[in-house]
XYZ file of C-alpha atoms in Angstrom:
714
model
C -24.861 102.713 125.286
C -28.370 103.108 126.194
C -30.456 104.689 123.636
C -32.299 107.945 123.941
C -35.531 108.403 121.915
C -33.952 110.642 119.410
C -31.080 108.386 118.569
C -32.070 106.721 115.250
C -29.012 104.740 113.829
C -27.940 105.058 110.174
C -28.040 101.389 110.201
C -31.755 101.629 109.603
C -32.408 101.348 106.021
C -34.519 103.796 104.081
C -38.306 102.847 103.856
C -38.049 100.942 107.121
C -41.544 101.395 108.768
C -40.328 101.052 112.367
C -36.669 101.806 113.310
C -34.736 99.003 115.151
C -34.528 101.294 118.181
C -38.264 101.105 118.455
C -38.435 97.235 118.011
C -38.680 94.796 120.663
C -38.400 91.046 120.077
C -39.607 89.346 123.177
C -40.783 85.925 124.528
C -43.195 85.080 127.241
C -41.797 82.166 129.157
C -42.601 80.268 132.404
C -43.560 77.198 134.141
C -46.788 75.371 132.845
C -49.918 77.166 134.065
C -48.147 80.199 135.340
C -50.289 82.264 132.980
C -48.114 82.963 129.907
C -50.881 82.709 127.346
C -53.337 84.575 129.436
C -50.737 87.459 129.894
C -50.118 87.497 126.053
C -53.882 87.570 125.469
C -54.223 90.687 127.630
C -51.240 92.333 125.964
C -52.940 91.766 122.570
C -56.143 93.473 123.940
C -54.447 96.441 125.473
C -52.431 97.047 122.298
C -55.469 96.943 120.175
C -54.570 93.694 118.097
C -57.798 91.915 119.405
C -61.115 93.653 120.623
C -62.192 90.639 122.516
C -60.100 88.889 125.099
C -59.515 85.151 124.401
C -59.390 82.823 127.271
C -57.309 79.467 127.640
C -60.174 77.767 129.522
C -62.602 78.809 126.795
C -60.390 77.474 124.042
C -60.417 80.660 122.154
C -56.971 82.291 122.757
C -55.229 83.776 119.748
C -51.717 82.202 120.259
C -52.881 78.680 121.274
C -54.356 78.106 117.883
C -53.664 74.266 117.360
C -56.734 72.048 118.013
C -54.630 69.987 120.691
C -53.679 73.260 122.423
C -57.261 74.432 122.793
C -58.571 71.058 123.758
C -55.877 70.572 126.522
C -55.527 74.103 127.701
C -51.683 74.169 127.127
C -49.261 75.842 124.782
C -47.612 73.188 122.551
C -45.968 75.221 119.878
C -44.475 78.643 120.007
C -46.742 81.277 118.239
C -45.403 84.744 117.012
C -47.658 87.899 116.832
C -46.760 91.576 116.648
C -48.374 94.676 118.448
C -47.626 98.375 119.069
C -47.316 100.292 122.377
C -46.500 103.732 123.621
C -44.927 103.776 127.038
C -46.847 105.955 129.553
C -43.893 107.481 131.255
C -40.061 107.909 130.878
C -37.730 108.737 128.052
C -39.803 106.756 125.499
C -43.339 107.975 126.427
C -45.457 108.827 123.563
C -43.260 107.073 121.077
C -44.902 104.059 119.371
C -42.804 100.799 119.599
C -43.435 97.551 117.718
C -43.329 94.528 120.022
C -42.774 91.082 118.341
C -44.051 88.363 120.933
C -43.363 84.638 120.964
C -45.578 82.790 123.489
C -43.706 79.755 124.361
C -44.848 76.393 125.984
C -44.503 75.735 129.603
C -44.561 72.011 129.681
C -41.058 70.356 129.789
C -41.832 67.966 126.904
C -41.874 70.927 124.662
C -38.747 72.580 126.021
C -37.281 72.742 122.374
C -39.848 75.362 121.525
C -38.577 77.532 124.323
C -34.853 76.761 123.423
C -35.090 77.889 119.832
C -37.321 80.798 120.625
C -35.000 82.185 123.233
C -32.042 81.694 120.848
C -33.548 84.384 118.385
C -35.074 86.729 120.937
C -33.658 89.950 122.362
C -35.469 90.080 125.702
C -37.925 87.934 127.761
C -40.795 88.352 130.184
C -40.463 85.574 132.820
C -43.835 84.863 134.190
C -44.144 83.320 137.850
C -47.126 82.275 139.846
C -47.629 84.501 143.026
C -48.524 81.351 145.014
C -46.233 78.660 143.529
C -43.265 80.953 143.152
C -40.207 79.553 141.334
C -41.095 76.103 139.931
C -38.934 73.505 138.214
C -39.683 74.607 134.718
C -39.228 78.246 135.739
C -35.693 77.189 136.620
C -35.270 75.508 133.230
C -36.430 78.424 131.317
C -34.283 80.732 133.317
C -31.135 78.622 132.707
C -32.052 78.743 128.959
C -32.201 82.518 128.981
C -28.972 82.742 130.768
C -27.268 80.406 128.184
C -28.487 82.697 125.228
C -27.642 85.883 127.229
C -31.342 87.158 127.118
C -32.132 90.218 129.343
C -35.224 89.701 131.332
C -37.929 91.283 133.270
C -40.289 89.357 135.477
C -44.016 89.416 135.955
C -45.547 87.710 139.243
C -48.921 86.718 138.126
C -52.004 85.706 139.963
C -51.711 88.182 142.851
C -55.519 87.730 143.193
C -55.151 84.191 144.417
C -55.208 82.916 147.876
C -51.685 82.641 149.293
C -50.066 85.316 146.904
C -46.889 86.572 148.077
C -45.021 89.046 145.816
C -41.976 89.774 147.882
C -41.686 86.009 148.747
C -41.450 85.125 145.068
C -38.943 87.926 144.650
C -36.806 86.502 147.456
C -37.193 83.025 145.814
C -35.877 84.353 142.571
C -32.880 85.555 144.321
C -32.275 82.362 146.323
C -33.286 79.678 143.574
C -32.388 81.525 140.492
C -29.441 83.538 141.571
C -31.241 86.465 140.174
C -30.380 90.206 141.234
C -34.188 90.744 141.379
C -35.798 93.914 142.549
C -39.472 95.179 142.645
C -40.367 97.913 140.123
C -43.806 98.069 141.635
C -45.304 97.134 144.995
C -48.671 95.585 145.220
C -51.570 97.330 147.235
C -53.124 94.492 148.813
C -53.200 90.960 147.644
C -55.520 87.831 147.256
C -59.140 89.263 146.875
C -57.944 92.608 148.172
C -55.467 93.107 145.367
C -56.479 96.790 144.357
C -53.547 98.676 142.995
C -49.844 99.132 142.447
C -47.254 101.526 143.847
C -44.844 102.753 140.973
C -41.399 102.715 142.841
C -39.712 104.554 139.924
C -42.267 107.448 139.741
C -43.243 107.230 143.529
C -46.925 107.126 142.540
C -49.686 104.845 143.432
C -52.487 103.652 141.120
C -55.788 101.935 142.012
C -57.505 99.650 139.641
C -60.903 101.273 138.517
C -63.413 98.673 139.682
C -66.012 99.910 137.243
C -63.743 99.062 134.391
C -63.817 95.299 134.182
C -61.137 95.224 131.505
C -58.715 97.233 133.617
C -57.947 99.841 130.890
C -58.304 102.731 133.116
C -56.397 103.158 136.433
C -56.781 105.904 139.047
C -53.715 107.894 140.341
C -53.808 108.141 144.114
C -51.779 108.916 147.232
C -49.437 106.103 148.410
C -51.315 104.501 151.419
C -49.943 105.910 154.617
C -49.229 102.311 155.979
C -47.169 101.598 152.895
C -45.198 104.666 152.393
C -42.109 103.688 154.522
C -41.900 100.150 152.740
C -42.291 101.846 149.244
C -39.473 104.288 150.209
C -37.162 101.614 151.380
C -37.725 99.388 148.296
C -37.109 102.495 146.107
C -33.815 103.124 147.819
C -32.859 99.524 147.409
C -33.711 99.756 143.681
C -31.568 102.845 143.118
C -28.710 101.162 145.159
C -28.999 98.160 142.845
C -28.930 99.976 139.500
C -26.346 102.414 140.755
C -23.749 99.681 140.200
C -24.309 99.892 136.514
C -24.569 103.733 135.987
C -21.582 105.716 137.324
C -23.407 109.157 136.787
C -26.461 108.079 138.810
C -24.161 106.476 141.550
C -22.363 109.719 141.995
C -25.559 111.747 142.233
C -27.007 109.253 144.791
C -23.976 109.309 146.972
C -23.902 112.977 146.956
C -27.521 113.153 148.095
C -28.950 114.386 144.888
C -32.589 113.734 143.929
C -32.979 110.920 141.335
C -35.758 111.816 138.884
C -37.757 109.119 137.060
C -36.206 109.795 133.721
C -32.758 109.021 135.100
C -33.928 106.034 136.945
C -35.628 104.419 133.921
C -32.402 104.709 131.932
C -30.338 103.448 134.719
C -32.719 100.420 135.148
C -32.477 99.818 131.397
C -28.748 99.916 131.575
C -28.761 97.375 134.376
C -31.214 95.043 132.661
C -29.094 95.031 129.432
C -26.138 94.023 131.570
C -27.930 90.778 132.200
C -27.236 91.325 135.935
C -30.440 92.827 137.065
C -34.138 91.874 136.854
C -36.974 94.226 137.491
C -40.194 92.554 138.878
C -43.909 93.608 138.490
C -46.804 92.144 140.337
C -50.204 91.747 138.732
C -53.107 89.373 137.708
C -53.503 88.896 133.892
C -56.817 87.024 134.280
C -58.165 89.983 136.259
C -56.698 92.506 133.855
C -54.354 94.029 136.544
C -50.830 95.004 135.927
C -50.420 94.052 132.306
C -50.067 97.574 130.964
C -47.163 97.927 133.386
C -45.461 95.058 131.680
C -45.877 96.683 128.306
C -44.230 99.862 129.698
C -41.373 97.943 131.101
C -40.957 96.075 127.863
C -40.366 99.371 126.000
C -38.368 101.078 128.643
C -36.096 98.258 129.897
C -35.712 95.536 127.351
C -33.318 95.741 124.449
C -33.884 96.682 120.867
C -31.992 94.615 118.167
C -29.561 97.297 117.925
C -28.732 97.176 121.715
C -27.681 93.436 121.479
C -24.005 92.356 121.028
C -22.918 91.187 117.664
C -24.234 87.650 116.900
C -21.521 84.912 116.882
C -20.745 82.496 114.179
C -17.978 80.913 112.055
C -16.751 81.540 108.556
C -16.051 78.883 105.915
C -12.547 78.190 107.460
C -14.162 77.766 110.934
C -12.736 81.058 112.269
C -14.796 83.079 114.692
C -16.974 85.651 113.024
C -19.637 88.184 114.205
C -22.474 90.056 112.614
C -24.128 93.284 113.593
C -27.618 94.444 112.691
C -27.473 96.753 109.736
C -30.107 97.015 106.986
C -27.533 98.142 104.549
C -25.100 95.244 105.205
C -25.096 91.734 103.646
C -28.120 89.524 104.563
C -27.756 87.124 107.352
C -30.673 85.137 108.907
C -31.052 81.943 111.278
C -33.836 79.496 110.574
C -35.082 78.491 114.086
C -38.192 76.673 113.349
C -39.815 74.668 110.540
C -43.549 74.169 110.240
C -45.685 72.133 107.637
C -48.606 74.246 106.673
C -51.402 72.318 104.873
C -51.973 75.362 102.355
C -48.500 76.682 101.587
C -46.163 73.889 102.448
C -43.035 74.224 104.407
C -42.730 77.477 106.445
C -39.303 78.401 107.634
C -39.266 80.775 110.532
C -36.274 83.073 110.342
C -34.757 85.812 112.551
C -33.014 88.482 110.233
C -29.681 89.555 111.920
C -28.324 91.738 109.165
C -29.200 93.085 105.790
C -32.663 93.257 103.883
C -34.219 90.068 102.509
C -36.673 90.595 99.588
C -39.251 88.405 98.059
C -37.455 86.508 95.173
C -34.018 86.893 96.768
C -31.538 84.008 96.479
C -29.939 83.052 99.719
C -26.877 80.856 100.456
C -26.768 78.081 102.997
C -23.242 77.441 104.352
C -24.151 73.991 105.563
C -25.288 72.698 102.188
C -22.952 75.044 100.211
C -26.094 75.756 97.961
C -28.317 78.625 97.219
C -32.181 78.713 97.348
C -34.766 81.189 96.290
C -37.209 82.860 98.687
C -40.618 82.777 96.851
C -42.713 84.444 99.674
C -42.140 86.245 102.885
C -44.947 86.292 105.702
C -45.210 88.098 108.776
C -47.000 85.791 111.270
C -49.846 86.487 113.621
C -50.428 83.243 115.310
C -52.238 81.133 112.745
C -52.815 83.919 110.272
C -50.202 85.652 108.155
C -49.554 88.815 106.066
C -47.493 88.756 102.841
C -44.778 91.396 102.707
C -42.198 92.261 100.060
C -39.158 92.407 102.226
C -37.878 91.949 105.857
C -35.020 93.810 107.594
C -32.518 93.379 110.481
C -34.248 92.560 113.654
C -37.364 91.124 111.934
C -38.832 87.744 112.574
C -40.804 86.236 109.750
C -41.581 83.041 107.775
C -40.065 82.285 104.445
C -41.520 80.006 101.792
C -39.504 78.221 99.092
C -36.515 77.022 101.143
C -36.498 73.397 100.680
C -33.152 71.713 102.059
C -33.222 73.293 105.453
C -32.724 72.170 108.993
C -33.479 74.026 112.188
C -30.418 76.057 113.073
C -29.450 76.680 109.398
C -27.990 80.082 108.302
C -29.127 81.862 105.110
C -26.707 84.598 103.905
C -25.796 86.635 100.830
C -23.282 84.511 98.856
C -20.511 87.052 99.703
C -20.923 86.527 103.561
C -20.617 82.753 103.914
C -20.815 82.820 107.613
C -22.722 80.133 109.809
C -24.405 81.573 112.872
C -24.347 79.705 116.118
C -27.497 77.334 116.173
C -29.665 76.712 119.134
C -28.780 73.396 121.000
C -31.511 70.681 121.941
C -31.472 67.943 124.673
C -31.509 64.404 123.559
C -34.811 62.343 123.746
C -35.415 60.291 126.903
C -38.185 58.146 125.823
C -38.927 55.914 122.700
C -41.656 53.680 121.418
C -42.486 51.633 118.363
C -45.178 52.956 115.902
C -46.699 50.886 113.095
C -49.476 51.809 110.483
C -52.778 50.242 111.098
C -53.032 49.169 107.433
C -50.685 48.837 104.625
C -52.424 51.954 103.020
C -51.245 54.024 105.897
C -47.602 53.087 105.396
C -46.608 55.847 103.030
C -48.554 58.463 104.845
C -46.924 57.419 108.088
C -43.450 57.856 106.538
C -44.243 61.308 105.123
C -45.801 62.371 108.357
C -42.981 61.269 110.548
C -40.471 62.903 108.197
C -42.252 66.172 108.260
C -42.626 66.203 111.992
C -38.988 65.412 112.752
C -38.044 68.193 110.495
C -40.187 70.472 112.555
C -39.141 69.256 115.981
C -35.308 68.659 116.684
C -36.313 66.621 119.864
C -38.416 64.236 117.975
C -36.244 61.440 116.392
C -37.248 58.688 113.993
C -35.172 55.645 113.232
C -35.494 51.981 112.086
C -34.549 49.101 114.230
C -32.169 47.161 111.975
C -32.934 43.826 113.770
C -36.692 43.936 113.982
C -37.407 46.249 111.025
C -39.693 48.363 113.339
C -40.009 52.259 113.350
C -39.017 53.650 116.603
C -39.929 57.205 117.510
C -38.110 59.100 120.412
C -39.093 62.398 122.305
C -39.062 64.225 125.526
C -41.904 62.485 127.301
C -45.278 60.760 127.084
C -47.208 63.939 126.397
C -44.638 64.651 123.651
C -45.206 61.381 121.733
C -48.985 61.371 122.530
C -49.100 64.777 120.712
C -47.068 63.361 117.809
C -49.434 60.512 117.459
C -52.491 62.899 117.547
C -50.935 65.225 114.802
C -50.330 62.190 112.717
C -53.956 61.274 112.742
C -55.338 64.880 112.454
C -52.838 66.440 109.958
C -51.678 63.374 107.917
C -54.868 61.201 108.323
C -52.666 58.265 109.442
C -54.061 55.580 111.739
C -51.117 54.139 113.646
C -50.529 51.891 116.530
C -47.889 52.472 119.095
C -46.034 50.162 121.361
C -44.908 50.336 124.980
C -42.808 53.370 125.868
C -39.165 52.592 126.279
C -36.331 54.434 128.139
C -33.235 55.994 126.464
C -30.640 54.475 128.817
C -26.935 55.300 128.542
C -23.896 53.264 129.376
C -20.561 54.382 130.758
C -17.265 52.981 132.241
C -15.942 53.177 135.790
C -12.235 52.259 135.443
C -9.158 52.449 133.129
C -8.701 49.483 130.683
C -6.617 48.701 127.609
C -8.036 47.255 124.402
C -6.532 45.724 121.294
C -8.270 45.570 117.970
C -7.087 43.591 114.894
C -8.774 43.333 111.578
C -6.960 40.855 109.284
C -8.406 39.272 106.154
C -6.453 37.314 103.655
C -8.506 35.935 100.757
C -6.215 35.987 97.703
C -5.094 39.197 96.238
C -4.972 42.145 98.324
C -6.017 41.615 101.915
C -7.023 43.826 104.823
C -4.874 44.755 107.810
C -5.537 47.147 110.738
C -4.117 46.898 114.219
C -4.886 49.324 117.109
C -4.318 49.531 120.741
C -6.134 51.978 122.928
C -6.474 53.042 126.544
C -10.027 53.833 127.657
C -10.662 55.923 130.905
C -13.806 57.486 132.470
C -14.559 61.347 132.336
C -16.631 63.405 134.665
C -20.293 63.328 134.146
C -21.428 65.413 131.271
C -17.990 65.927 129.777
C -18.824 63.825 126.660
C -16.436 61.741 124.553
C -12.885 62.334 123.468
C -10.364 60.548 121.297
C -6.692 61.412 121.664
C -3.954 60.410 119.134
C -0.786 59.443 121.061
C 0.894 57.550 118.267
C 4.553 58.404 117.983
C 7.156 57.114 115.525
C 4.576 56.429 112.676
C 3.452 53.006 114.016
C 0.182 53.845 112.410
C 0.271 56.333 109.433
C -1.432 59.521 109.844
C -4.210 58.736 107.129
C -5.304 55.854 109.303
C -5.859 57.771 112.555
C -9.111 59.470 111.437
C -10.714 56.153 110.337
C -9.573 54.706 113.719
C -11.289 57.575 115.551
C -14.406 56.970 113.473
C -14.442 53.352 114.406
C -14.064 54.099 118.123
C -16.833 56.553 118.184
C -19.167 54.250 116.111
C -18.486 51.411 118.571
C -19.605 53.753 121.291
C -23.039 53.919 119.904
C -23.729 50.484 121.176
C -22.244 49.567 124.592
C -21.379 46.141 125.872
C -23.930 46.045 128.734
C -27.237 46.289 126.911
C -26.355 47.994 123.450
C -27.015 51.642 124.575
C -24.793 54.703 123.633
C -21.719 55.059 125.781
C -21.055 58.533 127.309
C -18.368 60.311 129.281
C -15.078 58.616 128.205
C -11.697 59.342 126.688
C -9.887 56.931 124.382
C -6.146 57.214 123.796
C -4.742 55.631 120.750
C -1.269 54.405 121.992
C 0.018 51.721 119.695
C -0.669 49.475 116.626
C 0.830 48.468 113.448
C 0.161 48.484 109.685
C 0.918 46.586 106.623
C 2.472 48.463 103.610
C 0.105 46.774 101.071
C -2.978 45.373 102.944
C -3.641 48.261 105.413
C -6.714 50.500 104.489
C -9.142 52.940 106.046
C -12.014 50.390 106.550
C -9.451 47.883 108.184
C -8.506 50.594 110.788
C -11.952 51.531 111.258
C -12.744 48.009 112.056
C -9.747 47.629 114.270
C -11.018 50.787 116.238
C -14.351 49.251 116.732
C -12.792 45.923 118.168
C -10.408 47.764 120.308
C -13.264 49.829 121.991
C -15.457 46.752 122.586
C -12.535 44.828 124.185
C -11.499 47.889 126.284
C -14.873 48.549 127.505
C -15.706 45.015 128.619
C -12.618 45.445 130.968
C -13.383 49.049 132.117
C -16.051 48.262 134.601
C -19.044 49.007 132.229
C -22.261 50.211 133.880
C -25.787 51.071 132.624
C -27.230 54.468 133.457
C -30.883 55.444 133.629
C -32.521 58.807 133.295
C -33.548 60.430 136.699
C -36.474 62.917 136.693
C -36.734 65.818 138.935
C -40.470 65.641 140.239
C -42.296 68.326 142.017
C -45.759 67.373 143.408
C -48.107 70.060 144.860
C -50.719 68.403 147.146
C -53.104 69.318 149.950
C -51.600 68.213 153.180
C -53.880 65.306 153.811
C -52.660 63.384 150.676
C -49.038 64.093 151.302
C -48.282 60.753 153.047
C -49.966 58.711 150.361
C -48.073 60.525 147.606
C -44.691 60.155 149.239
C -45.378 56.471 149.773
C -46.124 56.167 146.063
C -42.810 58.027 145.166
C -40.882 55.714 147.385
C -42.453 52.649 145.629
C -41.311 54.149 142.351
C -37.542 54.030 143.580
C -37.880 57.924 144.246
C -35.683 59.762 146.621
C -37.410 62.552 148.438
C -35.024 65.550 148.440
C -37.157 68.191 150.245
C -40.605 69.138 151.442
C -41.954 72.598 152.098
C -45.433 74.175 152.864
C -46.907 76.874 150.966
C -50.213 78.118 152.279
C -52.444 74.851 152.420
C -50.205 72.966 150.104
C -47.225 70.697 150.643
C -44.637 70.802 148.005
C -42.699 67.587 147.559
C -39.447 67.508 145.534
C -38.051 64.040 144.650
C -35.614 62.420 142.147
C -37.429 59.474 140.469
C -36.335 57.039 137.699
C -38.217 57.740 134.473
C -38.784 53.981 134.066
C -41.227 54.050 137.062
C -43.069 57.336 136.035
C -45.215 55.973 133.283
C -48.901 56.602 133.989
C -48.186 58.774 137.035
C -50.620 61.460 135.788
C -53.439 59.060 136.455
C -51.961 57.662 139.751
C -51.468 61.170 141.202
C -55.216 62.165 140.437
C -56.585 59.073 141.947
C -54.357 59.264 145.031
C -55.399 62.920 145.657
C -59.040 62.809 144.346
C -57.941 65.109 141.547
C -56.549 67.718 143.825
C -52.750 67.243 143.411
C -50.681 68.297 140.535
C -47.080 67.591 139.431
C -44.390 68.674 137.070
C -41.460 66.552 135.834
C -38.186 67.336 133.801
C -35.007 65.500 133.202
C -32.471 65.805 135.886
C -29.454 63.528 135.388
C -28.516 59.950 134.811
C -27.670 57.360 137.515
C -26.361 53.809 137.750
C -29.168 51.272 137.449
C -29.706 49.087 140.489
C -28.653 45.375 140.109
C -32.170 44.013 140.039
C -33.344 46.399 137.309
C -30.091 45.637 135.280
C -30.872 42.032 135.447
C -34.391 42.512 134.190
C -33.216 44.812 131.391
C -30.550 42.541 130.104
C -32.748 39.351 130.313
C -35.633 40.986 128.508
C -34.763 41.577 124.896
C -37.552 44.035 124.338
C -36.562 45.939 127.352
């Protein structure tokens, strides 16, 4: 049901400052350098949150508040901020709406920030570059939004750039993303002649007032004669697309009736909420053009908390459960991010899905089965914050006082006891050793690493049992570089890091049987465990599975679980080079036990031995992570850069030309990509750029395998 402005649900509690129907929780997401932060800064300016526009290149943007972000000109951590906007047309015109915005990183190394943000957001603005179009990280962000069922609108930014092609990007969205994308506006001119927009919903044209450098005022004008036919055709196409989602509008359209803008707005809204339609807006955030249209579209087309389907979870007996937004219901919130603040300690960012949470409330954590008290509640405004007494359904805030908490934990009223579905995160692909420079830094290093690993689920810390070294793992070189930098700046730790190491995987290529026996006789009660398993490969990405096929009680039921645990533990260290084993199925088919000597530990050890033996005979192979690399370069450097990728064992997948740039897509082993940022700059005299993200795993060539298995340090 699409809301009308007058519909205020009884699920809104008394004293609520903004009804849920007039709240929008949105994220700004895109490929790196598409203009997310610049767009966010313009939104804050137009909504009156700031009175001076911050710029990424000047290092004074509001949402990029970390020192590293301002130095590097990139977003590293997602920032939350709120503003208010009244749509300028349609059913919601003149009604103030609160927009809670999360500006997310674009660099693939910080994909966890995007993942957890999209998990708790109701809608998203996907930003694309009008020149580069759909880029690799654009695809990743889009897949994440699809996974979490987040309705989207799209903003094609940088229309003032040479080579800008709005309709070309719309077509790329359709072909590369499978999006049912349709323009809501049409650009009047492009590149240096980008001078206005045609609103296809209202059938009106607006020119940017060149005397107003900040773009606050626009001038309504006639649709240019040479564009009238194209605008009419695009509007017809838009109506046809949304008619599939609105029977009333479809009937009216088929009968030749006139579709007014009020009806069309509601139909576009319904189509957007279905997740099967994306409206697209052109503009230039840096030149202050088109951003107000984004704000109108956020209010008109993206969902409120009450429009979203019930959030899924599990009760204490692992039965499916769901929670609907209701201020008057029991409290339920999801912790989606942790942050160590030097002044107030641990900040736990939560999205409230149901109920009202007050300062001083005691909340229950279904994971720990324990309750904790909320001492303070904060509404975040990037790096500043406002204390509040309570938060309600649909709110995003930070809580202080919650100690034993992980990213993805649920906090509820004790009576509810439902764990909400947490966000999922990719496994790290790169590791390195880290050591304190002096013994005095040892304790500070340990504290810093623990806190940073709590904040970032893709940052993993472990100790090497053989060497005693501390190993840190993450999503890429930049990720670990930022971690080292934060250790120095925030925790005053001087640390030395080793050479980066690759997170290889192992798997099997054939079926094999393995037998494991664990027998100890040393006077008194002994140990006896005996297991036979069949090990078989599974399709890539299917994970691992242990199946119990024991019949006749040859292994008692109480020893099956320890056997499974042993098999899974053995898979943590493969037989090729000691890396985790992926994509296999183990069938427990036979074994024996001793009435007196058999024990859980004996069968666990037997499971370990059986897996190791089976794997040796199952054609074990080593897999390496392959990266999807996209290089954008002027044509004159294309040959040198392709030659360099070939030397790195890369496979060129396709090449295309966009304006004066050559776009090269390749699959390259991660092992060969260290230091590539420096090399690509030197080969192109600083004019080429690249992006990289994890694609898949492939078998390691024999020469590389020999080197890895001979070199103990790998």
